[in-house]
PDB file of C-alpha atoms in Angstrom:
ATOM      1  CA  LYS C   1     116.004 -61.728 -13.563  1.00  0.00           C
ATOM      2  CA  ALA C   2     118.651 -59.266 -12.540  1.00  0.00           C
ATOM      3  CA  GLY C   3     117.925 -55.651 -13.289  1.00  0.00           C
ATOM      4  CA  VAL C   4     120.063 -53.065 -15.069  1.00  0.00           C
ATOM      5  CA  THR C   5     123.334 -52.489 -13.230  1.00  0.00           C
ATOM      6  CA  GLN C   6     125.596 -49.470 -13.414  1.00  0.00           C
ATOM      7  CA  THR C   7     129.193 -49.103 -12.192  1.00  0.00           C
ATOM      8  CA  PRO C   8     130.515 -47.282 -10.449  1.00  0.00           C
ATOM      9  CA  ARG C   9     127.670 -45.845  -8.350  1.00  0.00           C
ATOM     10  CA  TYR C  10     129.716 -42.815  -7.364  1.00  0.00           C
ATOM     11  CA  LEU C  11     132.614 -41.034  -8.898  1.00  0.00           C
ATOM     12  CA  ILE C  12     134.646 -38.024  -8.120  1.00  0.00           C
ATOM     13  CA  LYS C  13     136.784 -36.463 -10.903  1.00  0.00           C
ATOM     14  CA  THR C  14     138.559 -33.144 -11.480  1.00  0.00           C
ATOM     15  CA  ARG C  15     138.151 -30.794 -14.393  1.00  0.00           C
ATOM     16  CA  GLY C  16     139.889 -31.844 -17.534  1.00  0.00           C
ATOM     17  CA  GLN C  17     140.008 -35.569 -16.654  1.00  0.00           C
ATOM     18  CA  GLN C  18     137.997 -38.149 -18.563  1.00  0.00           C
ATOM     19  CA  VAL C  19     135.586 -40.785 -17.205  1.00  0.00           C
ATOM     20  CA  THR C  20     134.061 -43.998 -18.377  1.00  0.00           C
ATOM     21  CA  LEU C  21     130.837 -45.289 -16.916  1.00  0.00           C
ATOM     22  CA  SER C  22     129.404 -48.822 -17.483  1.00  0.00           C
ATOM     23  CA  CYS C  23     125.961 -50.246 -17.867  1.00  0.00           C
ATOM     24  CA  SER C  24     124.944 -53.930 -18.096  1.00  0.00           C
ATOM     25  CA  PRO C  25     121.426 -54.326 -19.321  1.00  0.00           C
ATOM     26  CA  ILE C  26     118.802 -56.896 -18.423  1.00  0.00           C
ATOM     27  CA  SER C  27     119.681 -60.307 -19.813  1.00  0.00           C
ATOM     28  CA  GLY C  28     118.270 -60.448 -23.375  1.00  0.00           C
ATOM     29  CA  HIS C  29     117.806 -56.734 -23.797  1.00  0.00           C
ATOM     30  CA  ARG C  30     119.561 -55.302 -26.855  1.00  0.00           C
ATOM     31  CA  SER C  31     119.069 -51.618 -26.486  1.00  0.00           C
ATOM     32  CA  VAL C  32     120.802 -49.344 -24.048  1.00  0.00           C
ATOM     33  CA  SER C  33     119.962 -45.704 -23.607  1.00  0.00           C
ATOM     34  CA  TRP C  34     121.802 -43.137 -21.512  1.00  0.00           C
ATOM     35  CA  TYR C  35     120.346 -40.037 -19.810  1.00  0.00           C
ATOM     36  CA  GLN C  36     121.866 -37.132 -17.829  1.00  0.00           C
ATOM     37  CA  GLN C  37     119.991 -35.791 -14.823  1.00  0.00           C
ATOM     38  CA  THR C  38     120.893 -32.487 -13.267  1.00  0.00           C
ATOM     39  CA  PRO C  39     119.006 -30.011 -10.988  1.00  0.00           C
ATOM     40  CA  GLY C  40     119.242 -27.324 -13.541  1.00  0.00           C
ATOM     41  CA  GLN C  41     118.565 -29.098 -16.811  1.00  0.00           C
ATOM     42  CA  GLY C  42     116.525 -32.089 -15.601  1.00  0.00           C
ATOM     43  CA  LEU C  43     116.559 -35.386 -17.448  1.00  0.00           C
ATOM     44  CA  GLN C  44     118.047 -35.277 -20.848  1.00  0.00           C
ATOM     45  CA  PHE C  45     118.625 -37.946 -23.506  1.00  0.00           C
ATOM     46  CA  LEU C  46     122.236 -38.614 -24.428  1.00  0.00           C
ATOM     47  CA  PHE C  47     122.076 -41.618 -26.890  1.00  0.00           C
ATOM     48  CA  GLU C  48     120.777 -44.931 -27.544  1.00  0.00           C
ATOM     49  CA  TYR C  49     122.658 -48.015 -28.806  1.00  0.00           C
ATOM     50  CA  PHE C  50     121.117 -51.109 -30.331  1.00  0.00           C
ATOM     51  CA  SER C  51     123.086 -54.024 -31.677  1.00  0.00           C
ATOM     52  CA  GLU C  52     126.349 -52.241 -31.207  1.00  0.00           C
ATOM     53  CA  THR C  53     125.247 -49.234 -33.249  1.00  0.00           C
ATOM     54  CA  GLN C  54     124.276 -45.786 -32.192  1.00  0.00           C
ATOM     55  CA  ARG C  55     120.670 -45.351 -33.218  1.00  0.00           C
ATOM     56  CA  ASN C  56     119.827 -41.993 -31.727  1.00  0.00           C
ATOM     57  CA  LYS C  57     121.553 -39.064 -30.147  1.00  0.00           C
ATOM     58  CA  GLY C  58     120.638 -36.126 -28.056  1.00  0.00           C
ATOM     59  CA  ASN C  59     122.014 -32.568 -28.190  1.00  0.00           C
ATOM     60  CA  PHE C  60     125.233 -33.042 -26.297  1.00  0.00           C
ATOM     61  CA  PRO C  61     128.831 -32.008 -27.295  1.00  0.00           C
ATOM     62  CA  GLY C  62     131.225 -34.550 -28.826  1.00  0.00           C
ATOM     63  CA  ARG C  63     132.888 -34.932 -25.499  1.00  0.00           C
ATOM     64  CA  PHE C  64     130.210 -37.300 -24.642  1.00  0.00           C
ATOM     65  CA  SER C  65     130.481 -40.665 -26.513  1.00  0.00           C
ATOM     66  CA  GLY C  66     129.442 -44.205 -26.047  1.00  0.00           C
ATOM     67  CA  ARG C  67     129.691 -47.589 -27.368  1.00  0.00           C
ATOM     68  CA  GLN C  68     128.006 -50.983 -27.065  1.00  0.00           C
ATOM     69  CA  PHE C  69     129.565 -54.399 -27.049  1.00  0.00           C
ATOM     70  CA  SER C  70     128.550 -57.678 -28.547  1.00  0.00           C
ATOM     71  CA  ASN C  71     126.938 -58.675 -25.232  1.00  0.00           C
ATOM     72  CA  SER C  72     124.875 -55.546 -25.158  1.00  0.00           C
ATOM     73  CA  ARG C  73     126.875 -53.989 -22.305  1.00  0.00           C
ATOM     74  CA  SER C  74     127.507 -50.416 -22.928  1.00  0.00           C
ATOM     75  CA  GLU C  75     129.903 -47.737 -21.826  1.00  0.00           C
ATOM     76  CA  MET C  76     129.813 -43.960 -21.957  1.00  0.00           C
ATOM     77  CA  ASN C  77     132.828 -41.689 -21.882  1.00  0.00           C
ATOM     78  CA  VAL C  78     133.004 -38.063 -21.036  1.00  0.00           C
ATOM     79  CA  SER C  79     136.381 -36.432 -21.938  1.00  0.00           C
ATOM     80  CA  THR C  80     137.770 -33.140 -20.755  1.00  0.00           C
ATOM     81  CA  LEU C  81     135.386 -33.019 -17.813  1.00  0.00           C
ATOM     82  CA  GLU C  82     133.667 -29.692 -16.905  1.00  0.00           C
ATOM     83  CA  LEU C  83     132.099 -28.728 -13.625  1.00  0.00           C
ATOM     84  CA  GLY C  84     128.758 -28.774 -15.535  1.00  0.00           C
ATOM     85  CA  ASP C  85     129.088 -32.422 -16.197  1.00  0.00           C
ATOM     86  CA  SER C  86     128.378 -33.236 -12.517  1.00  0.00           C
ATOM     87  CA  ALA C  87     125.140 -35.195 -12.667  1.00  0.00           C
ATOM     88  CA  LEU C  88     123.388 -38.502 -12.259  1.00  0.00           C
ATOM     89  CA  TYR C  89     123.898 -40.551 -15.296  1.00  0.00           C
ATOM     90  CA  LEU C  90     121.181 -43.039 -15.932  1.00  0.00           C
ATOM     91  CA  CYS C  91     121.109 -46.087 -18.226  1.00  0.00           C
ATOM     92  CA  ALA C  92     118.029 -47.699 -19.415  1.00  0.00           C
ATOM     93  CA  SER C  93     117.766 -51.102 -21.369  1.00  0.00           C
ATOM     94  CA  SER C  94     114.923 -52.489 -23.365  1.00  0.00           C
ATOM     95  CA  PHE C  95     114.482 -55.578 -25.633  1.00  0.00           C
ATOM     96  CA  GLY C  96     113.951 -53.544 -28.823  1.00  0.00           C
ATOM     97  CA  LEU C  97     114.569 -49.985 -29.851  1.00  0.00           C
ATOM     98  CA  GLY C  98     113.077 -47.725 -27.154  1.00  0.00           C
ATOM     99  CA  PRO C  99     111.246 -45.908 -25.819  1.00  0.00           C
ATOM    100  CA  SER C 100     107.913 -45.746 -27.764  1.00  0.00           C
ATOM    101  CA  GLN C 101     107.248 -49.390 -28.469  1.00  0.00           C
ATOM    102  CA  GLU C 102     109.445 -50.937 -25.760  1.00  0.00           C
ATOM    103  CA  THR C 103     109.372 -50.366 -22.044  1.00  0.00           C
ATOM    104  CA  GLN C 104     112.643 -49.087 -20.715  1.00  0.00           C
ATOM    105  CA  TYR C 105     114.063 -50.309 -17.416  1.00  0.00           C
ATOM    106  CA  PHE C 106     116.332 -47.933 -15.664  1.00  0.00           C
ATOM    107  CA  GLY C 107     119.390 -48.584 -13.611  1.00  0.00           C
ATOM    108  CA  PRO C 108     120.106 -46.746 -10.232  1.00  0.00           C
ATOM    109  CA  GLY C 109     122.515 -44.364 -11.977  1.00  0.00           C
ATOM    110  CA  THR C 110     126.125 -43.278 -11.624  1.00  0.00           C
ATOM    111  CA  ARG C 111     126.543 -40.011  -9.627  1.00  0.00           C
ATOM    112  CA  LEU C 112     129.475 -38.033 -10.978  1.00  0.00           C
ATOM    113  CA  LEU C 113     131.003 -35.141  -9.169  1.00  0.00           C
ATOM    114  CA  VAL C 114     133.470 -32.895 -11.033  1.00  0.00           C
ATOM    115  CA  LEU C 115     135.591 -30.790  -8.803  1.00  0.00           C
TER     116      LEU C 115
ATOM    117  CA  ALA Y   1     109.907 -31.716 -31.655  1.00  0.00           C
ATOM    118  CA  GLN Y   2     107.977 -32.591 -28.680  1.00  0.00           C
ATOM    119  CA  SER Y   3     108.016 -31.418 -25.071  1.00  0.00           C
ATOM    120  CA  VAL Y   4     106.003 -31.717 -21.908  1.00  0.00           C
ATOM    121  CA  THR Y   5     105.214 -29.275 -19.156  1.00  0.00           C
ATOM    122  CA  GLN Y   6     104.499 -30.436 -15.685  1.00  0.00           C
ATOM    123  CA  LEU Y   7     102.530 -27.923 -13.601  1.00  0.00           C
ATOM    124  CA  GLY Y   8     103.669 -27.612 -10.053  1.00  0.00           C
ATOM    125  CA  SER Y   9     107.129 -28.607  -8.880  1.00  0.00           C
ATOM    126  CA  HIS Y  10     105.873 -29.650  -5.431  1.00  0.00           C
ATOM    127  CA  VAL Y  11     102.656 -31.264  -4.396  1.00  0.00           C
ATOM    128  CA  SER Y  12     101.655 -32.100  -0.833  1.00  0.00           C
ATOM    129  CA  VAL Y  13      98.764 -34.455  -0.024  1.00  0.00           C
ATOM    130  CA  SER Y  14      97.326 -36.007   3.044  1.00  0.00           C
ATOM    131  CA  GLU Y  15      97.465 -39.806   3.316  1.00  0.00           C
ATOM    132  CA  GLY Y  16      94.211 -41.126   1.806  1.00  0.00           C
ATOM    133  CA  ALA Y  17      93.616 -37.992  -0.376  1.00  0.00           C
ATOM    134  CA  LEU Y  18      93.539 -37.823  -4.068  1.00  0.00           C
ATOM    135  CA  VAL Y  19      96.762 -37.400  -5.889  1.00  0.00           C
ATOM    136  CA  LEU Y  20      96.616 -35.273  -9.036  1.00  0.00           C
ATOM    137  CA  LEU Y  21      99.844 -34.493 -10.980  1.00  0.00           C
ATOM    138  CA  ARG Y  22      99.410 -32.402 -14.188  1.00  0.00           C
ATOM    139  CA  CYS Y  23     101.207 -32.778 -17.432  1.00  0.00           C
ATOM    140  CA  ASN Y  24     100.637 -30.984 -20.810  1.00  0.00           C
ATOM    141  CA  TYR Y  25     102.359 -32.116 -23.870  1.00  0.00           C
ATOM    142  CA  SER Y  26     103.300 -30.503 -27.241  1.00  0.00           C
ATOM    143  CA  SER Y  27     103.822 -32.732 -30.247  1.00  0.00           C
ATOM    144  CA  SER Y  28     103.495 -32.440 -33.991  1.00  0.00           C
ATOM    145  CA  VAL Y  29     102.635 -36.082 -34.343  1.00  0.00           C
ATOM    146  CA  PRO Y  30     100.434 -38.482 -32.194  1.00  0.00           C
ATOM    147  CA  PRO Y  31     102.567 -38.819 -29.148  1.00  0.00           C
ATOM    148  CA  TYR Y  32     103.603 -41.612 -26.873  1.00  0.00           C
ATOM    149  CA  LEU Y  33     103.289 -40.385 -23.242  1.00  0.00           C
ATOM    150  CA  PHE Y  34     104.750 -41.717 -20.082  1.00  0.00           C
ATOM    151  CA  TRP Y  35     104.829 -41.334 -16.384  1.00  0.00           C
ATOM    152  CA  TYR Y  36     107.802 -42.433 -14.423  1.00  0.00           C
ATOM    153  CA  VAL Y  37     108.550 -42.360 -10.626  1.00  0.00           C
ATOM    154  CA  GLN Y  38     111.887 -41.879  -8.987  1.00  0.00           C
ATOM    155  CA  TYR Y  39     112.519 -42.720  -5.453  1.00  0.00           C
ATOM    156  CA  PRO Y  40     115.545 -41.182  -3.718  1.00  0.00           C
ATOM    157  CA  ASN Y  41     118.774 -42.588  -4.794  1.00  0.00           C
ATOM    158  CA  GLN Y  42     117.136 -44.841  -7.396  1.00  0.00           C
ATOM    159  CA  GLY Y  43     116.536 -44.854 -11.042  1.00  0.00           C
ATOM    160  CA  LEU Y  44     113.313 -44.266 -12.843  1.00  0.00           C
ATOM    161  CA  GLN Y  45     110.488 -46.778 -12.830  1.00  0.00           C
ATOM    162  CA  LEU Y  46     107.761 -46.727 -15.486  1.00  0.00           C
ATOM    163  CA  LEU Y  47     104.239 -46.177 -13.969  1.00  0.00           C
ATOM    164  CA  LEU Y  48     102.331 -46.250 -17.176  1.00  0.00           C
ATOM    165  CA  LYS Y  49     102.343 -45.349 -20.794  1.00  0.00           C
ATOM    166  CA  TYR Y  50      99.986 -44.188 -23.510  1.00  0.00           C
ATOM    167  CA  THR Y  51     100.445 -45.573 -26.974  1.00  0.00           C
ATOM    168  CA  SER Y  52      97.035 -44.792 -28.514  1.00  0.00           C
ATOM    169  CA  ALA Y  53      95.298 -47.923 -27.527  1.00  0.00           C
ATOM    170  CA  ALA Y  54      93.004 -46.423 -24.929  1.00  0.00           C
ATOM    171  CA  THR Y  55      92.691 -43.012 -23.545  1.00  0.00           C
ATOM    172  CA  LEU Y  56      92.482 -44.084 -19.910  1.00  0.00           C
ATOM    173  CA  VAL Y  57      95.684 -45.898 -18.992  1.00  0.00           C
ATOM    174  CA  LYS Y  58      95.880 -47.899 -15.809  1.00  0.00           C
ATOM    175  CA  GLY Y  59      99.478 -48.317 -14.386  1.00  0.00           C
ATOM    176  CA  ILE Y  60     101.065 -49.765 -11.318  1.00  0.00           C
ATOM    177  CA  ASN Y  61     100.517 -48.931  -7.643  1.00  0.00           C
ATOM    178  CA  GLY Y  62      97.033 -47.804  -8.298  1.00  0.00           C
ATOM    179  CA  PHE Y  63      97.947 -44.854 -10.686  1.00  0.00           C
ATOM    180  CA  GLU Y  64      96.143 -44.025 -13.828  1.00  0.00           C
ATOM    181  CA  ALA Y  65      96.267 -41.305 -16.419  1.00  0.00           C
ATOM    182  CA  GLU Y  66      93.826 -39.968 -19.032  1.00  0.00           C
ATOM    183  CA  PHE Y  67      94.964 -38.796 -22.437  1.00  0.00           C
ATOM    184  CA  LYS Y  68      92.913 -35.681 -23.579  1.00  0.00           C
ATOM    185  CA  LYS Y  69      93.835 -34.685 -27.024  1.00  0.00           C
ATOM    186  CA  SER Y  70      91.659 -31.631 -26.941  1.00  0.00           C
ATOM    187  CA  GLU Y  71      93.418 -30.409 -23.787  1.00  0.00           C
ATOM    188  CA  THR Y  72      96.806 -31.829 -24.897  1.00  0.00           C
ATOM    189  CA  SER Y  73      96.955 -33.236 -21.358  1.00  0.00           C
ATOM    190  CA  PHE Y  74      98.022 -36.615 -19.626  1.00  0.00           C
ATOM    191  CA  HIS Y  75      97.339 -35.971 -16.032  1.00  0.00           C
ATOM    192  CA  LEU Y  76      98.279 -38.653 -13.332  1.00  0.00           C
ATOM    193  CA  THR Y  77      95.907 -39.543 -10.558  1.00  0.00           C
ATOM    194  CA  LYS Y  78      95.615 -41.920  -7.694  1.00  0.00           C
ATOM    195  CA  PRO Y  79      92.471 -41.977  -5.666  1.00  0.00           C
ATOM    196  CA  SER Y  80      94.007 -42.499  -2.248  1.00  0.00           C
ATOM    197  CA  ALA Y  81      97.635 -41.442  -1.418  1.00  0.00           C
ATOM    198  CA  HIS Y  82      99.818 -43.789   0.577  1.00  0.00           C
ATOM    199  CA  MET Y  83     103.001 -42.708   2.444  1.00  0.00           C
ATOM    200  CA  SER Y  84     104.928 -44.924  -0.069  1.00  0.00           C
ATOM    201  CA  ASP Y  85     103.923 -42.654  -2.814  1.00  0.00           C
ATOM    202  CA  ALA Y  86     106.297 -39.969  -1.681  1.00  0.00           C
ATOM    203  CA  ALA Y  87     108.692 -39.596  -4.545  1.00  0.00           C
ATOM    204  CA  GLU Y  88     109.442 -37.579  -7.666  1.00  0.00           C
ATOM    205  CA  TYR Y  89     107.276 -37.986 -10.708  1.00  0.00           C
ATOM    206  CA  PHE Y  90     108.181 -37.312 -14.332  1.00  0.00           C
ATOM    207  CA  CYS Y  91     105.960 -37.038 -17.391  1.00  0.00           C
ATOM    208  CA  ALA Y  92     107.651 -37.808 -20.686  1.00  0.00           C
ATOM    209  CA  VAL Y  93     106.839 -37.708 -24.332  1.00  0.00           C
ATOM    210  CA  SER Y  94     108.243 -39.529 -27.335  1.00  0.00           C
ATOM    211  CA  GLY Y  95     107.412 -38.576 -30.917  1.00  0.00           C
ATOM    212  CA  SER Y  96     108.599 -39.283 -34.362  1.00  0.00           C
ATOM    213  CA  ASP Y  97     112.381 -38.965 -33.282  1.00  0.00           C
ATOM    214  CA  TYR Y  98     112.011 -41.763 -30.838  1.00  0.00           C
ATOM    215  CA  LYS Y  99     113.594 -39.685 -28.125  1.00  0.00           C
ATOM    216  CA  LEU Y 100     112.227 -39.338 -24.594  1.00  0.00           C
ATOM    217  CA  SER Y 101     111.731 -35.723 -23.518  1.00  0.00           C
ATOM    218  CA  PHE Y 102     111.011 -35.285 -19.823  1.00  0.00           C
ATOM    219  CA  GLY Y 103     109.180 -32.782 -17.848  1.00  0.00           C
ATOM    220  CA  ALA Y 104     110.948 -30.998 -14.958  1.00  0.00           C
ATOM    221  CA  GLY Y 105     109.341 -33.323 -12.392  1.00  0.00           C
ATOM    222  CA  THR Y 106     106.975 -32.994  -9.455  1.00  0.00           C
ATOM    223  CA  THR Y 107     107.842 -33.903  -6.021  1.00  0.00           C
ATOM    224  CA  VAL Y 108     105.130 -35.431  -4.013  1.00  0.00           C
ATOM    225  CA  THR Y 109     105.087 -35.413  -0.227  1.00  0.00           C
ATOM    226  CA  VAL Y 110     102.429 -37.237   1.718  1.00  0.00           C
ATOM    227  CA  ARG Y 111     101.239 -35.985   5.125  1.00  0.00           C
ATOM    228  CA  ALA Y 112     100.169 -38.456   7.826  1.00  0.00           C
TER     229      ALA Y 112
END
């Protein structure tokens, strides 16, 4: 079974631009969660989608948004990029709502650099 | 709200020696606790998780962790380190809000 895939793997943007990242979960998984990893703040939860609905949200500004499609694929969007948005963005999928009851499987991440 | 504190940002061990990574948690409700490993340029892989079924949890790759409520700890151990254990390890907690809160991570280096 194929794992979680994220595209693109690397991305360079400039301040003020917007970016869209994509995540394809493991086949049959209905939940997708997004995390931001930076050297300064570590790993932080962004949001979780299940059955096309946002079920949980972390403490990030409204510039960070996401959505989930009927095939469970998910996208996250960051508008008006700031230098501090440079990070590794990780996506994780699980069969049910994670992470307590369900094991989350992580993708390799998208590394975003904002110049 | 819940949180975890990992003691020691770097741990260096000799091959064949005990690996001990420390994690203390704070949670107002019985927590779910996790250990993840991250290899360079990769995502996170779940090593093990505690969900109140048993206090000693065995995971993959020979790792295990013991939940100690009295000490609010969930330390990760492996009896004999292997070169392939060199990676970054994250302790995480999930509580009533169903969000994962991660520790700052501990980088493990293994000396030949």
